[in-house]
PDB file of C-alpha atoms in Angstrom:
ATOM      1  CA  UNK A   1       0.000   0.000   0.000  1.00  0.00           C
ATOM      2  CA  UNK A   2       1.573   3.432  -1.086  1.00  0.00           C
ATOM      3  CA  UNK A   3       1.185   5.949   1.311  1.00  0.00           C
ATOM      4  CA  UNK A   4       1.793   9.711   0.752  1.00  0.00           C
ATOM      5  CA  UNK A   5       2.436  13.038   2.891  1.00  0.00           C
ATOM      6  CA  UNK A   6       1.494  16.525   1.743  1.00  0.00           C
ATOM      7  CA  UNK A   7       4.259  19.248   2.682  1.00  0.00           C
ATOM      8  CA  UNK A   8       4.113  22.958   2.085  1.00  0.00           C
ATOM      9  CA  UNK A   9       7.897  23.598   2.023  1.00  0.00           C
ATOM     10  CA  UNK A  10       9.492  26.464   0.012  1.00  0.00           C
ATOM     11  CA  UNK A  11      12.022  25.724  -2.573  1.00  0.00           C
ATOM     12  CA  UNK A  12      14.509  27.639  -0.712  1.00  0.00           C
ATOM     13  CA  UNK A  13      13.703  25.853   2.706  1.00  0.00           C
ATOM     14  CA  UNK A  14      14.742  22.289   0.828  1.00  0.00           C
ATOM     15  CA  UNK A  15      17.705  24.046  -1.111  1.00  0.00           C
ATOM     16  CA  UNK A  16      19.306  25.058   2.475  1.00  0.00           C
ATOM     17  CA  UNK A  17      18.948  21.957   3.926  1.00  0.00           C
ATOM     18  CA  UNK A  18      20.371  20.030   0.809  1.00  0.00           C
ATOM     19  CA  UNK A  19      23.168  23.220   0.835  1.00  0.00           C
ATOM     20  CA  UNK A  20      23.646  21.676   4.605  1.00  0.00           C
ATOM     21  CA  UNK A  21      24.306  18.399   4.355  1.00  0.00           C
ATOM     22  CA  UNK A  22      27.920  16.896   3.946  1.00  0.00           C
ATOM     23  CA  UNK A  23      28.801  15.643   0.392  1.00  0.00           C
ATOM     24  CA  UNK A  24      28.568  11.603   0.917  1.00  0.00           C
ATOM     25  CA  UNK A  25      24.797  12.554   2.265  1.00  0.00           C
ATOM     26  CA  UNK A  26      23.590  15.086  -0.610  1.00  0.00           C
ATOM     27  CA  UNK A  27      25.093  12.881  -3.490  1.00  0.00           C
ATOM     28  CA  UNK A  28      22.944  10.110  -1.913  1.00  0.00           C
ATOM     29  CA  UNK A  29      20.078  12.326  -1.648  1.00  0.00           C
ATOM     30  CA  UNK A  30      20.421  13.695  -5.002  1.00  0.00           C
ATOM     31  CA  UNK A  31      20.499  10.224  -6.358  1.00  0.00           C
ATOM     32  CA  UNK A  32      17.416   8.714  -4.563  1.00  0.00           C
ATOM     33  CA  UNK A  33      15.532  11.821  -5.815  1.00  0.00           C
ATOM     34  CA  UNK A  34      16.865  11.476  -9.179  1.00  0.00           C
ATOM     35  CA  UNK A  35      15.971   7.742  -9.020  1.00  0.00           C
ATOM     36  CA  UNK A  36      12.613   8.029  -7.379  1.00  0.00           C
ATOM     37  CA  UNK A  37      11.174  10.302 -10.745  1.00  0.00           C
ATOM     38  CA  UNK A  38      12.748   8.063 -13.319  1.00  0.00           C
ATOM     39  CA  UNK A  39      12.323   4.094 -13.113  1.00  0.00           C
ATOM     40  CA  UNK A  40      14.839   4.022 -15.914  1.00  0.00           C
ATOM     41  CA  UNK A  41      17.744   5.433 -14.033  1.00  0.00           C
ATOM     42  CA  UNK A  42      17.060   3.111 -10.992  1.00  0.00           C
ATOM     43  CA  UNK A  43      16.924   0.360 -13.197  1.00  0.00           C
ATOM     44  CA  UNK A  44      20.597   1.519 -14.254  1.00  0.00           C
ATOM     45  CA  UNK A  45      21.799   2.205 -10.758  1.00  0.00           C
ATOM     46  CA  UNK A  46      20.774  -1.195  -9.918  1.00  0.00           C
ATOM     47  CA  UNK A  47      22.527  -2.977 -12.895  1.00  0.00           C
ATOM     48  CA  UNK A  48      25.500  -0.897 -12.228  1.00  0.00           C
ATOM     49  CA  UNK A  49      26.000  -1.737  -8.714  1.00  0.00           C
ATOM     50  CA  UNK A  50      25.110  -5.650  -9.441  1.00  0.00           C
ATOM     51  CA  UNK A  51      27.644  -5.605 -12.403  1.00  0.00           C
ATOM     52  CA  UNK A  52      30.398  -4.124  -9.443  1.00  0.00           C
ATOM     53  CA  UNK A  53      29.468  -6.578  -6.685  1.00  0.00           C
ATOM     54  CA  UNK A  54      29.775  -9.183  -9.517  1.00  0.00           C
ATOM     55  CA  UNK A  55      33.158  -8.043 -10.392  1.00  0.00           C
ATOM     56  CA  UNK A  56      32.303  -7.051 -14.293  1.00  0.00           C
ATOM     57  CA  UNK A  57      34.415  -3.882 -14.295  1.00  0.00           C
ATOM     58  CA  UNK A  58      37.043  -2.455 -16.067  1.00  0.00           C
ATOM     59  CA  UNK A  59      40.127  -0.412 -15.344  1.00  0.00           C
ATOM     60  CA  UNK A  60      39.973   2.883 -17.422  1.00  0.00           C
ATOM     61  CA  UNK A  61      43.035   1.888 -19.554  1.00  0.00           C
ATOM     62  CA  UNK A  62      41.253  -1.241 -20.422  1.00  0.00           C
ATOM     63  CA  UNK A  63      38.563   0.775 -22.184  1.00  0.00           C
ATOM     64  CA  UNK A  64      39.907   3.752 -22.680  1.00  0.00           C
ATOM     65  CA  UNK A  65      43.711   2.711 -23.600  1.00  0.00           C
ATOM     66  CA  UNK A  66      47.028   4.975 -21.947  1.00  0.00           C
TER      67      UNK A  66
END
């Protein structure tokens, strides 16, 4: 069951508190609101991170060359 909460925030209100936060927290903020208005880009994130855990990387010469 989705469940919702109206807020009356300003725009300014939410841009201070993102301004606030250290970098490790806003990048992970940015991301989940990024991800949470595009089931595409999730869908990448996810694949991503599976393809790391999974060890299916490359180093940056390997695609890139010297």
């Amino acid at each position: 069951m989705r469940k919702s909460i109206a807020l009356e925030l300003e725009p300014e209100v939410i841009i201070e508190a993102v301004k606030k936060m250290k970098k490790r927290q806003r990048e992970a903020f940015l991301e989940d609101l990024l991800a949470s208005t595009s089931p595409d880009y999730l869908a990448s994130i996810r694949e991503s991170r599976a393809d790391y855990r999974a060890g299916r990387v490359f180093e940056h010469e390997e695609v890139f060359g010297s």
